Tab-separated table of C-alpha atoms in Angstrom:
chain	number	residue	atom	x	y	z
A	1	UNK	CA	89.479	101.531	71.279
A	2	UNK	CA	87.889	102.166	74.799
A	3	UNK	CA	85.093	100.206	76.362
A	4	UNK	CA	82.868	100.404	79.555
A	5	UNK	CA	81.837	97.305	81.025
A	6	UNK	CA	78.702	97.740	83.248
A	7	UNK	CA	77.285	95.107	85.814
A	8	UNK	CA	73.864	95.573	87.673
A	9	UNK	CA	71.020	93.682	88.921
A	10	UNK	CA	68.197	92.863	86.609
A	11	UNK	CA	65.676	95.831	85.843
A	12	UNK	CA	68.044	98.994	86.570
A	13	UNK	CA	66.777	101.911	84.696
A	14	UNK	CA	68.846	103.902	82.132
A	15	UNK	CA	69.067	107.161	84.405
A	16	UNK	CA	70.877	105.146	87.108
A	17	UNK	CA	73.008	103.279	84.619
A	18	UNK	CA	74.001	106.817	82.595
A	19	UNK	CA	74.679	108.248	86.319
A	20	UNK	CA	77.003	105.356	87.141
A	21	UNK	CA	78.764	105.661	83.676
A	22	UNK	CA	79.227	109.203	83.920
A	23	UNK	CA	80.733	109.123	87.292
A	24	UNK	CA	83.248	106.592	86.202
A	25	UNK	CA	84.057	108.370	82.970
A	26	UNK	CA	84.846	111.640	85.109
A	27	UNK	CA	86.902	109.673	87.749
A	28	UNK	CA	89.084	108.181	84.999
A	29	UNK	CA	89.136	111.587	83.031
A	30	UNK	CA	88.017	109.920	80.046
A	31	UNK	CA	85.583	111.948	77.538
A	32	UNK	CA	82.250	110.353	76.237
A	33	UNK	CA	83.586	110.837	72.659
A	34	UNK	CA	86.701	108.483	73.461
A	35	UNK	CA	84.386	105.598	74.105
A	36	UNK	CA	82.746	103.479	71.519
A	37	UNK	CA	81.444	100.519	73.468
A	38	UNK	CA	79.413	99.645	76.591
A	39	UNK	CA	79.674	95.811	77.276
A	40	UNK	CA	77.618	93.575	79.741
A	41	UNK	CA	76.201	90.431	80.349
A	42	UNK	CA	74.051	88.947	77.542
A	43	UNK	CA	71.023	88.977	80.002
A	44	UNK	CA	71.448	92.838	81.045
A	45	UNK	CA	72.047	93.915	77.388
A	46	UNK	CA	68.497	92.549	76.560
A	47	UNK	CA	66.965	94.915	79.022
A	48	UNK	CA	65.340	98.244	78.048
A	49	UNK	CA	67.612	100.173	80.483
A	50	UNK	CA	70.739	99.085	79.015
A	51	UNK	CA	69.676	99.714	75.283
A	52	UNK	CA	68.492	102.937	76.367
A	53	UNK	CA	71.695	103.818	78.066
A	54	UNK	CA	73.981	102.796	74.977
A	55	UNK	CA	71.699	104.674	72.524
A	56	UNK	CA	71.755	107.722	74.669
A	57	UNK	CA	75.569	107.557	74.701
A	58	UNK	CA	75.828	106.851	70.871
A	59	UNK	CA	77.719	103.695	71.950
A	60	UNK	CA	77.473	100.225	70.545
A	61	UNK	CA	76.141	97.742	73.158
A	62	UNK	CA	78.243	94.322	73.271
A	63	UNK	CA	76.621	91.470	74.998
A	64	UNK	CA	78.827	88.417	76.356
A	65	UNK	CA	77.619	85.133	77.789
A	66	UNK	CA	78.497	84.230	81.313
A	67	UNK	CA	80.689	81.474	80.018
A	68	UNK	CA	82.586	84.143	77.644
A	69	UNK	CA	83.344	86.259	80.720
A	70	UNK	CA	84.344	83.385	82.813
A	71	UNK	CA	86.600	82.261	80.439
A	72	UNK	CA	88.209	85.640	79.915
A	73	UNK	CA	89.236	85.553	83.573
A	74	UNK	CA	89.926	81.638	83.634
A	75	UNK	CA	93.534	82.136	83.199
A	76	UNK	CA	93.740	84.567	86.070
A	77	UNK	CA	95.936	83.372	89.283
A	78	UNK	CA	92.390	83.102	91.392
A	79	UNK	CA	89.244	81.677	90.483
A	80	UNK	CA	85.663	82.082	91.907
A	81	UNK	CA	86.025	78.546	93.505
A	82	UNK	CA	89.199	79.577	95.435
A	83	UNK	CA	87.827	82.876	96.892
A	84	UNK	CA	87.536	83.023	100.803
A	85	UNK	CA	85.025	84.755	102.863
A	86	UNK	CA	84.441	88.369	103.100
A	87	UNK	CA	83.354	90.893	100.672
A	88	UNK	CA	86.334	92.940	99.631
A	89	UNK	CA	85.969	94.512	96.057
A	90	UNK	CA	82.265	93.161	95.755
A	91	UNK	CA	79.636	95.471	94.826
A	92	UNK	CA	75.852	95.037	94.190
A	93	UNK	CA	76.255	96.410	90.749
A	94	UNK	CA	78.116	93.005	89.656
A	95	UNK	CA	74.590	91.670	89.500
A	96	UNK	CA	75.195	89.360	92.821
A	97	UNK	CA	72.862	89.376	95.962
A	98	UNK	CA	74.003	91.037	99.066
A	99	UNK	CA	77.025	88.834	100.659
A	100	UNK	CA	79.372	86.631	99.415
A	101	UNK	CA	83.211	86.325	98.727
A	102	UNK	CA	85.601	88.216	96.326
A	103	UNK	CA	89.084	88.537	95.771
A	104	UNK	CA	91.759	89.733	93.145
A	105	UNK	CA	93.005	87.617	90.470
A	106	UNK	CA	96.085	88.322	88.647
A	107	UNK	CA	95.369	89.259	85.103
A	108	UNK	CA	97.366	88.991	81.676
A	109	UNK	CA	100.859	90.370	81.589
A	110	UNK	CA	100.362	94.157	81.848
A	111	UNK	CA	96.714	94.160	82.932
A	112	UNK	CA	95.499	95.225	86.536
A	113	UNK	CA	94.099	92.479	88.526
A	114	UNK	CA	90.540	91.772	87.967
A	115	UNK	CA	88.474	91.424	90.988
A	116	UNK	CA	86.588	87.830	91.263
A	117	UNK	CA	83.245	87.295	93.043
A	118	UNK	CA	82.238	84.063	94.457
A	119	UNK	CA	78.847	85.811	95.011
A	120	UNK	CA	78.537	87.264	91.522
A	121	UNK	CA	79.552	83.695	89.996
A	122	UNK	CA	76.896	82.079	92.022
A	123	UNK	CA	74.306	84.594	90.673
A	124	UNK	CA	75.166	84.781	87.250
A	125	UNK	CA	77.832	82.217	86.132
A	126	UNK	CA	80.795	84.108	86.199
A	127	UNK	CA	83.144	85.776	88.654
A	128	UNK	CA	83.371	89.000	86.713
A	129	UNK	CA	81.140	91.075	84.893
A	130	UNK	CA	82.119	94.842	84.352
A	131	UNK	CA	85.971	94.087	84.100
A	132	UNK	CA	85.884	91.089	81.983
A	133	UNK	CA	83.236	92.784	79.785
A	134	UNK	CA	85.249	96.024	79.402
A	135	UNK	CA	88.453	94.043	78.576
A	136	UNK	CA	86.800	91.686	76.333
A	137	UNK	CA	85.116	94.528	74.412
A	138	UNK	CA	88.311	96.704	74.239
A	139	UNK	CA	90.139	93.923	72.505
A	140	UNK	CA	93.664	92.253	72.807
A	141	UNK	CA	96.391	94.082	74.576
A	142	UNK	CA	94.180	96.323	76.511
A	143	UNK	CA	94.103	97.148	80.280
A	144	UNK	CA	91.954	98.382	82.733
A	145	UNK	CA	91.921	102.061	82.710
A	146	UNK	CA	89.645	102.312	85.678
A	147	UNK	CA	89.122	99.185	87.714
A	148	UNK	CA	85.660	98.363	88.645
A	149	UNK	CA	83.760	100.894	90.816
A	150	UNK	CA	80.422	100.505	92.492
A	151	UNK	CA	78.511	103.676	91.940
A	152	UNK	CA	74.712	103.648	92.766
A	153	UNK	CA	74.627	99.981	92.884
A	154	UNK	CA	75.948	99.860	89.515
A	155	UNK	CA	79.495	98.608	88.847
A	156	UNK	CA	81.365	100.024	86.239
A	157	UNK	CA	84.917	99.315	84.664
A	158	UNK	CA	86.622	100.978	81.907
A	159	UNK	CA	89.081	99.406	79.538
A	160	UNK	CA	91.280	100.361	76.546
A	161	UNK	CA	95.001	100.430	75.310
A	162	UNK	CA	97.680	101.521	77.613
A	163	UNK	CA	97.934	104.703	75.572
A	164	UNK	CA	94.341	105.521	75.800
């Protein structure tokens, strides 16, 4: 199973979301038909833009609470509280306001590190949206096929089995 995780600021329209997801799929050389789910923060999943995007792709829309996303990266080597200054790896699409801190955290065995953002944690209650949502939706034993990319103000990550 392949899942796409998406983070964005409130109110982003479906055309912007679709363009970002299509660009990420192209970069990862993953065809739309191979994806079954798009996953995001629960409050974004409630927005029309996210619902229309998922419907347009013919994918299920999975919503996770900030607590579920935070718990998914809690076992990582770093946490939002341990992050220093700078903005490495942070994008506006992870739903955080401009500025803040970010840093990598070691993921579970065999997984790419998930980039944690103190700025995003302060804004939405979890240090990772796109990557954590993609990994949770794709299920146990999955890896990041495409670590988060910021595309047109939207953050997208793709996760699936190592064989995907």
